């Protein structure tokens, strides 16, 4: 079984530029998460999807961040325009149900550097 | 804004020794999970303990949960150099099902 696939693994951009990250979850996993992980810290939830519906986006900075999960499978996370403080690793995770029922499966992450 | 905190932030031991990491959280939970993250990689699930459980074992891992103190501990016995990684606890509150909240982790270094 293939794991959670994320791309790109690394991205370097200048501030004010846009950037997009893509995630393909494990087949059959209904729940998809985007986390941001700053250096030396734990992951912080940005948005959680149940199928196509964003059920928790309270931590997503909506002025510059957007996400979508069309057809309830792949998802993209976009930042426009990027700021210096957005430099971090963006992790995608999926689970068969909610985290109350089991583990999260993480991708390798997309490391963003904003210059 | 993180719900959990790990202690210590960093731990360095010799191969063969045991490593203990602690986690505290703030609200009532449905379950608590421990994850491992090697440098530059994603997180890998280690073990899940439910709120009605007090102890759980998986291989060389032992997890305890004390809901009265809102704390958990992860014990790795007979550590190996390959156990070198960061370890995170993730608490899943009753009030927001499915929202795993991670602490800032313990960085474990096991010297050969």
PDB file of C-alpha atoms in Angstrom:
ATOM      1  CA  UNK A   1       0.000   0.000   0.000  1.00  0.00           C
ATOM      2  CA  UNK A   2       1.426   3.361  -1.017  1.00  0.00           C
ATOM      3  CA  UNK A   3       1.824   5.927   1.707  1.00  0.00           C
ATOM      4  CA  UNK A   4       0.825   9.577   1.738  1.00  0.00           C
ATOM      5  CA  UNK A   5       2.565  11.326  -1.131  1.00  0.00           C
ATOM      6  CA  UNK A   6       3.469  14.992  -1.022  1.00  0.00           C
ATOM      7  CA  UNK A   7       5.113  17.282  -3.531  1.00  0.00           C
ATOM      8  CA  UNK A   8       7.283  19.173  -3.864  1.00  0.00           C
ATOM      9  CA  UNK A   9       9.653  18.030  -1.100  1.00  0.00           C
ATOM     10  CA  UNK A  10      11.475  21.346  -1.121  1.00  0.00           C
ATOM     11  CA  UNK A  11      10.518  24.789  -2.343  1.00  0.00           C
ATOM     12  CA  UNK A  12      12.447  28.053  -2.155  1.00  0.00           C
ATOM     13  CA  UNK A  13      10.645  31.240  -3.124  1.00  0.00           C
ATOM     14  CA  UNK A  14      10.933  34.948  -2.572  1.00  0.00           C
ATOM     15  CA  UNK A  15       8.446  36.707  -0.353  1.00  0.00           C
ATOM     16  CA  UNK A  16       5.222  37.803  -1.986  1.00  0.00           C
ATOM     17  CA  UNK A  17       5.399  34.924  -4.439  1.00  0.00           C
ATOM     18  CA  UNK A  18       2.686  32.236  -4.494  1.00  0.00           C
ATOM     19  CA  UNK A  19       3.337  28.592  -3.696  1.00  0.00           C
ATOM     20  CA  UNK A  20       1.248  25.425  -3.789  1.00  0.00           C
ATOM     21  CA  UNK A  21       1.637  22.033  -2.174  1.00  0.00           C
ATOM     22  CA  UNK A  22      -0.017  18.828  -3.269  1.00  0.00           C
ATOM     23  CA  UNK A  23      -1.009  15.779  -1.265  1.00  0.00           C
ATOM     24  CA  UNK A  24      -2.267  12.365  -2.297  1.00  0.00           C
ATOM     25  CA  UNK A  25      -3.579  10.461   0.746  1.00  0.00           C
ATOM     26  CA  UNK A  26      -3.685   6.739   1.274  1.00  0.00           C
ATOM     27  CA  UNK A  27      -6.416   5.133  -0.811  1.00  0.00           C
ATOM     28  CA  UNK A  28      -9.632   4.809   1.143  1.00  0.00           C
ATOM     29  CA  UNK A  29      -8.719   7.356   3.795  1.00  0.00           C
ATOM     30  CA  UNK A  30     -11.601   9.772   4.199  1.00  0.00           C
ATOM     31  CA  UNK A  31      -9.907  12.238   6.499  1.00  0.00           C
ATOM     32  CA  UNK A  32      -7.085  14.475   5.339  1.00  0.00           C
ATOM     33  CA  UNK A  33      -5.083  16.936   7.400  1.00  0.00           C
ATOM     34  CA  UNK A  34      -2.664  19.725   6.638  1.00  0.00           C
ATOM     35  CA  UNK A  35      -0.221  20.574   9.406  1.00  0.00           C
ATOM     36  CA  UNK A  36       2.510  23.184   9.605  1.00  0.00           C
ATOM     37  CA  UNK A  37       5.667  22.380  11.549  1.00  0.00           C
ATOM     38  CA  UNK A  38       8.085  25.121  12.502  1.00  0.00           C
ATOM     39  CA  UNK A  39      11.663  24.242  13.326  1.00  0.00           C
ATOM     40  CA  UNK A  40      11.971  22.608  16.729  1.00  0.00           C
ATOM     41  CA  UNK A  41       8.217  22.492  17.276  1.00  0.00           C
ATOM     42  CA  UNK A  42       5.419  20.024  16.873  1.00  0.00           C
ATOM     43  CA  UNK A  43       2.949  20.044  13.992  1.00  0.00           C
ATOM     44  CA  UNK A  44       0.070  22.537  14.193  1.00  0.00           C
ATOM     45  CA  UNK A  45      -3.186  21.762  12.446  1.00  0.00           C
ATOM     46  CA  UNK A  46      -4.117  24.100   9.607  1.00  0.00           C
ATOM     47  CA  UNK A  47      -7.146  22.334   8.174  1.00  0.00           C
ATOM     48  CA  UNK A  48      -8.921  18.992   8.377  1.00  0.00           C
ATOM     49  CA  UNK A  49     -11.147  17.492   5.697  1.00  0.00           C
ATOM     50  CA  UNK A  50     -13.761  14.795   6.016  1.00  0.00           C
ATOM     51  CA  UNK A  51     -14.138  13.723   2.394  1.00  0.00           C
ATOM     52  CA  UNK A  52     -14.604  17.014   0.480  1.00  0.00           C
ATOM     53  CA  UNK A  53     -15.754  19.044   3.464  1.00  0.00           C
ATOM     54  CA  UNK A  54     -13.393  21.224   5.486  1.00  0.00           C
ATOM     55  CA  UNK A  55     -14.604  20.453   9.006  1.00  0.00           C
ATOM     56  CA  UNK A  56     -11.934  22.362  10.911  1.00  0.00           C
ATOM     57  CA  UNK A  57     -10.123  25.313   9.358  1.00  0.00           C
ATOM     58  CA  UNK A  58      -9.996  27.509  12.432  1.00  0.00           C
ATOM     59  CA  UNK A  59      -6.188  27.677  12.371  1.00  0.00           C
ATOM     60  CA  UNK A  60      -5.868  28.429   8.663  1.00  0.00           C
ATOM     61  CA  UNK A  61      -4.791  32.060   7.997  1.00  0.00           C
ATOM     62  CA  UNK A  62      -7.496  32.692   5.472  1.00  0.00           C
ATOM     63  CA  UNK A  63      -6.139  35.994   4.231  1.00  0.00           C
ATOM     64  CA  UNK A  64      -3.311  34.235   2.429  1.00  0.00           C
ATOM     65  CA  UNK A  65      -3.846  30.494   2.766  1.00  0.00           C
ATOM     66  CA  UNK A  66      -6.375  28.416   0.869  1.00  0.00           C
ATOM     67  CA  UNK A  67      -6.948  24.715   0.494  1.00  0.00           C
ATOM     68  CA  UNK A  68      -9.142  22.428  -1.490  1.00  0.00           C
ATOM     69  CA  UNK A  69      -9.900  18.757  -1.705  1.00  0.00           C
ATOM     70  CA  UNK A  70     -11.829  18.173  -4.863  1.00  0.00           C
ATOM     71  CA  UNK A  71     -13.561  14.793  -5.200  1.00  0.00           C
ATOM     72  CA  UNK A  72     -12.485  13.951  -1.665  1.00  0.00           C
ATOM     73  CA  UNK A  73      -9.105  12.526  -2.650  1.00  0.00           C
ATOM     74  CA  UNK A  74      -6.109  14.732  -3.494  1.00  0.00           C
ATOM     75  CA  UNK A  75      -5.664  18.067  -1.816  1.00  0.00           C
ATOM     76  CA  UNK A  76      -3.747  21.253  -2.483  1.00  0.00           C
ATOM     77  CA  UNK A  77      -2.641  23.922  -0.045  1.00  0.00           C
ATOM     78  CA  UNK A  78      -1.836  27.333  -1.446  1.00  0.00           C
ATOM     79  CA  UNK A  79      -0.150  30.380   0.012  1.00  0.00           C
ATOM     80  CA  UNK A  80      -0.480  33.696  -1.772  1.00  0.00           C
ATOM     81  CA  UNK A  81       1.431  35.861  -1.157  1.00  0.00           C
ATOM     82  CA  UNK A  82       4.067  34.090   0.934  1.00  0.00           C
ATOM     83  CA  UNK A  83       5.694  35.881   3.866  1.00  0.00           C
ATOM     84  CA  UNK A  84       9.024  35.240   5.578  1.00  0.00           C
ATOM     85  CA  UNK A  85       7.219  33.722   8.558  1.00  0.00           C
ATOM     86  CA  UNK A  86       5.663  31.046   6.365  1.00  0.00           C
ATOM     87  CA  UNK A  87       8.982  29.205   6.168  1.00  0.00           C
ATOM     88  CA  UNK A  88       8.195  25.796   7.664  1.00  0.00           C
ATOM     89  CA  UNK A  89       7.503  22.191   6.785  1.00  0.00           C
ATOM     90  CA  UNK A  90       3.967  21.547   5.570  1.00  0.00           C
ATOM     91  CA  UNK A  91       2.834  18.060   6.447  1.00  0.00           C
ATOM     92  CA  UNK A  92      -0.116  16.216   4.998  1.00  0.00           C
ATOM     93  CA  UNK A  93      -1.663  13.316   6.868  1.00  0.00           C
ATOM     94  CA  UNK A  94      -4.599  11.016   6.308  1.00  0.00           C
ATOM     95  CA  UNK A  95      -6.623   8.592   8.373  1.00  0.00           C
ATOM     96  CA  UNK A  96      -9.334   6.064   7.703  1.00  0.00           C
ATOM     97  CA  UNK A  97     -11.662   7.725  10.171  1.00  0.00           C
ATOM     98  CA  UNK A  98     -11.154  10.499  12.650  1.00  0.00           C
ATOM     99  CA  UNK A  99      -8.140  10.601  14.954  1.00  0.00           C
ATOM    100  CA  UNK A 100     -10.439   9.317  17.670  1.00  0.00           C
ATOM    101  CA  UNK A 101     -10.473   5.936  16.017  1.00  0.00           C
ATOM    102  CA  UNK A 102      -6.894   5.483  14.938  1.00  0.00           C
ATOM    103  CA  UNK A 103      -3.569   6.698  13.791  1.00  0.00           C
ATOM    104  CA  UNK A 104      -2.608   9.389  11.358  1.00  0.00           C
ATOM    105  CA  UNK A 105      -0.380   8.516   8.428  1.00  0.00           C
ATOM    106  CA  UNK A 106       1.969  11.328   7.459  1.00  0.00           C
ATOM    107  CA  UNK A 107       3.713  12.190   4.243  1.00  0.00           C
ATOM    108  CA  UNK A 108       7.353  13.242   4.165  1.00  0.00           C
ATOM    109  CA  UNK A 109       6.413  16.911   4.125  1.00  0.00           C
ATOM    110  CA  UNK A 110       7.109  19.898   1.907  1.00  0.00           C
ATOM    111  CA  UNK A 111       9.816  22.175   3.226  1.00  0.00           C
ATOM    112  CA  UNK A 112       9.204  25.802   2.312  1.00  0.00           C
ATOM    113  CA  UNK A 113      11.858  28.489   2.522  1.00  0.00           C
ATOM    114  CA  UNK A 114      10.757  32.060   1.922  1.00  0.00           C
ATOM    115  CA  UNK A 115      13.589  34.510   1.206  1.00  0.00           C
TER     116      UNK A 115
ATOM    117  CA  UNK B   1      -1.409  27.337  21.396  1.00  0.00           C
ATOM    118  CA  UNK B   2      -0.300  23.695  21.579  1.00  0.00           C
ATOM    119  CA  UNK B   3      -2.252  21.591  24.015  1.00  0.00           C
ATOM    120  CA  UNK B   4       0.574  19.240  24.936  1.00  0.00           C
ATOM    121  CA  UNK B   5       4.027  19.679  26.314  1.00  0.00           C
ATOM    122  CA  UNK B   6       6.833  17.164  26.340  1.00  0.00           C
ATOM    123  CA  UNK B   7       9.547  16.871  28.900  1.00  0.00           C
ATOM    124  CA  UNK B   8      12.488  16.838  28.608  1.00  0.00           C
ATOM    125  CA  UNK B   9      13.050  18.831  25.421  1.00  0.00           C
ATOM    126  CA  UNK B  10      16.211  16.827  24.744  1.00  0.00           C
ATOM    127  CA  UNK B  11      17.584  13.559  26.075  1.00  0.00           C
ATOM    128  CA  UNK B  12      20.950  11.938  25.402  1.00  0.00           C
ATOM    129  CA  UNK B  13      21.688   8.377  26.525  1.00  0.00           C
ATOM    130  CA  UNK B  14      23.979   5.458  25.773  1.00  0.00           C
ATOM    131  CA  UNK B  15      22.865   2.492  23.736  1.00  0.00           C
ATOM    132  CA  UNK B  16      21.249  -0.123  25.950  1.00  0.00           C
ATOM    133  CA  UNK B  17      19.882   2.378  28.459  1.00  0.00           C
ATOM    134  CA  UNK B  18      16.211   3.154  28.893  1.00  0.00           C
ATOM    135  CA  UNK B  19      14.684   6.453  27.759  1.00  0.00           C
ATOM    136  CA  UNK B  20      11.657   8.028  29.386  1.00  0.00           C
ATOM    137  CA  UNK B  21       9.734  10.936  27.917  1.00  0.00           C
ATOM    138  CA  UNK B  22       6.783  12.679  29.481  1.00  0.00           C
ATOM    139  CA  UNK B  23       3.809  14.484  28.002  1.00  0.00           C
ATOM    140  CA  UNK B  24       1.222  16.722  29.609  1.00  0.00           C
ATOM    141  CA  UNK B  25      -2.035  17.902  28.102  1.00  0.00           C
ATOM    142  CA  UNK B  26      -4.765  20.333  29.105  1.00  0.00           C
ATOM    143  CA  UNK B  27      -8.250  19.040  28.337  1.00  0.00           C
ATOM    144  CA  UNK B  28     -10.099  15.753  28.641  1.00  0.00           C
ATOM    145  CA  UNK B  29      -9.091  13.312  25.958  1.00  0.00           C
ATOM    146  CA  UNK B  30     -10.523  10.453  23.991  1.00  0.00           C
ATOM    147  CA  UNK B  31      -7.062   9.038  23.337  1.00  0.00           C
ATOM    148  CA  UNK B  32      -3.414   9.985  23.272  1.00  0.00           C
ATOM    149  CA  UNK B  33      -0.948   8.913  20.620  1.00  0.00           C
ATOM    150  CA  UNK B  34       2.843   8.878  20.385  1.00  0.00           C
ATOM    151  CA  UNK B  35       4.695   9.513  17.152  1.00  0.00           C
ATOM    152  CA  UNK B  36       8.296   9.404  16.086  1.00  0.00           C
ATOM    153  CA  UNK B  37       9.984  11.676  13.558  1.00  0.00           C
ATOM    154  CA  UNK B  38      13.407  11.094  12.090  1.00  0.00           C
ATOM    155  CA  UNK B  39      15.246  14.201  10.933  1.00  0.00           C
ATOM    156  CA  UNK B  40      13.768  15.572   7.708  1.00  0.00           C
ATOM    157  CA  UNK B  41      11.029  12.962   7.551  1.00  0.00           C
ATOM    158  CA  UNK B  42       7.341  12.695   8.338  1.00  0.00           C
ATOM    159  CA  UNK B  43       5.876  11.437  11.588  1.00  0.00           C
ATOM    160  CA  UNK B  44       5.336   7.736  12.166  1.00  0.00           C
ATOM    161  CA  UNK B  45       2.701   6.432  14.556  1.00  0.00           C
ATOM    162  CA  UNK B  46       4.041   4.372  17.456  1.00  0.00           C
ATOM    163  CA  UNK B  47       1.208   3.649  19.838  1.00  0.00           C
ATOM    164  CA  UNK B  48      -2.290   4.795  20.833  1.00  0.00           C
ATOM    165  CA  UNK B  49      -3.649   4.649  24.365  1.00  0.00           C
ATOM    166  CA  UNK B  50      -7.318   5.292  25.110  1.00  0.00           C
ATOM    167  CA  UNK B  51      -8.577   7.345  28.020  1.00  0.00           C
ATOM    168  CA  UNK B  52      -9.844   4.239  29.827  1.00  0.00           C
ATOM    169  CA  UNK B  53      -6.459   2.505  29.590  1.00  0.00           C
ATOM    170  CA  UNK B  54      -3.601   3.019  32.038  1.00  0.00           C
ATOM    171  CA  UNK B  55      -0.741   1.187  30.355  1.00  0.00           C
ATOM    172  CA  UNK B  56       0.071  -0.235  26.960  1.00  0.00           C
ATOM    173  CA  UNK B  57       3.013  -2.134  25.526  1.00  0.00           C
ATOM    174  CA  UNK B  58       4.344  -2.544  22.023  1.00  0.00           C
ATOM    175  CA  UNK B  59       7.702  -4.278  21.643  1.00  0.00           C
ATOM    176  CA  UNK B  60      10.275  -2.160  23.500  1.00  0.00           C
ATOM    177  CA  UNK B  61       7.757   0.638  24.040  1.00  0.00           C
ATOM    178  CA  UNK B  62       5.699   1.118  27.165  1.00  0.00           C
ATOM    179  CA  UNK B  63       3.167   3.933  27.445  1.00  0.00           C
ATOM    180  CA  UNK B  64       1.342   4.973  30.580  1.00  0.00           C
ATOM    181  CA  UNK B  65      -1.561   7.362  30.942  1.00  0.00           C
ATOM    182  CA  UNK B  66      -2.681   9.191  34.069  1.00  0.00           C
ATOM    183  CA  UNK B  67      -5.877  11.067  33.264  1.00  0.00           C
ATOM    184  CA  UNK B  68      -6.090  12.535  36.775  1.00  0.00           C
ATOM    185  CA  UNK B  69      -2.766  14.292  36.169  1.00  0.00           C
ATOM    186  CA  UNK B  70      -3.389  14.769  32.447  1.00  0.00           C
ATOM    187  CA  UNK B  71      -0.054  13.193  31.667  1.00  0.00           C
ATOM    188  CA  UNK B  72       1.481  10.318  29.755  1.00  0.00           C
ATOM    189  CA  UNK B  73       4.912   8.802  29.552  1.00  0.00           C
ATOM    190  CA  UNK B  74       6.738   6.858  26.864  1.00  0.00           C
ATOM    191  CA  UNK B  75       9.442   4.430  27.919  1.00  0.00           C
ATOM    192  CA  UNK B  76      11.826   2.952  25.370  1.00  0.00           C
ATOM    193  CA  UNK B  77      13.744   0.038  26.842  1.00  0.00           C
ATOM    194  CA  UNK B  78      17.163  -1.195  25.726  1.00  0.00           C
ATOM    195  CA  UNK B  79      17.601   1.768  23.392  1.00  0.00           C
ATOM    196  CA  UNK B  80      19.455   1.498  20.107  1.00  0.00           C
ATOM    197  CA  UNK B  81      21.241   4.087  18.010  1.00  0.00           C
ATOM    198  CA  UNK B  82      18.402   3.727  15.493  1.00  0.00           C
ATOM    199  CA  UNK B  83      15.981   5.083  18.120  1.00  0.00           C
ATOM    200  CA  UNK B  84      17.572   8.512  17.686  1.00  0.00           C
ATOM    201  CA  UNK B  85      14.668  10.752  16.632  1.00  0.00           C
ATOM    202  CA  UNK B  86      12.146  13.257  17.935  1.00  0.00           C
ATOM    203  CA  UNK B  87       9.146  11.888  19.780  1.00  0.00           C
ATOM    204  CA  UNK B  88       5.800  13.670  19.928  1.00  0.00           C
ATOM    205  CA  UNK B  89       2.630  13.063  21.855  1.00  0.00           C
ATOM    206  CA  UNK B  90      -0.698  13.945  20.267  1.00  0.00           C
ATOM    207  CA  UNK B  91      -3.813  14.336  22.357  1.00  0.00           C
ATOM    208  CA  UNK B  92      -7.290  13.934  20.907  1.00  0.00           C
ATOM    209  CA  UNK B  93      -9.863  15.819  22.978  1.00  0.00           C
ATOM    210  CA  UNK B  94     -13.419  14.695  23.578  1.00  0.00           C
ATOM    211  CA  UNK B  95     -14.767  18.097  22.596  1.00  0.00           C
ATOM    212  CA  UNK B  96     -13.345  18.195  19.078  1.00  0.00           C
ATOM    213  CA  UNK B  97     -13.253  14.697  17.732  1.00  0.00           C
ATOM    214  CA  UNK B  98     -10.484  14.146  15.252  1.00  0.00           C
ATOM    215  CA  UNK B  99      -8.340  17.132  16.180  1.00  0.00           C
ATOM    216  CA  UNK B 100      -4.942  15.712  17.133  1.00  0.00           C
ATOM    217  CA  UNK B 101      -2.938  18.360  18.974  1.00  0.00           C
ATOM    218  CA  UNK B 102       0.794  17.810  19.178  1.00  0.00           C
ATOM    219  CA  UNK B 103       3.337  18.871  21.739  1.00  0.00           C
ATOM    220  CA  UNK B 104       6.757  20.227  20.806  1.00  0.00           C
ATOM    221  CA  UNK B 105       8.489  16.893  21.202  1.00  0.00           C
ATOM    222  CA  UNK B 106      11.480  15.339  22.909  1.00  0.00           C
ATOM    223  CA  UNK B 107      14.650  14.955  20.870  1.00  0.00           C
ATOM    224  CA  UNK B 108      16.298  11.672  21.794  1.00  0.00           C
ATOM    225  CA  UNK B 109      19.923  10.939  20.955  1.00  0.00           C
ATOM    226  CA  UNK B 110      21.185   7.412  21.548  1.00  0.00           C
ATOM    227  CA  UNK B 111      24.956   7.147  21.419  1.00  0.00           C
ATOM    228  CA  UNK B 112      26.449   3.878  20.163  1.00  0.00           C
TER     229      UNK B 112
END
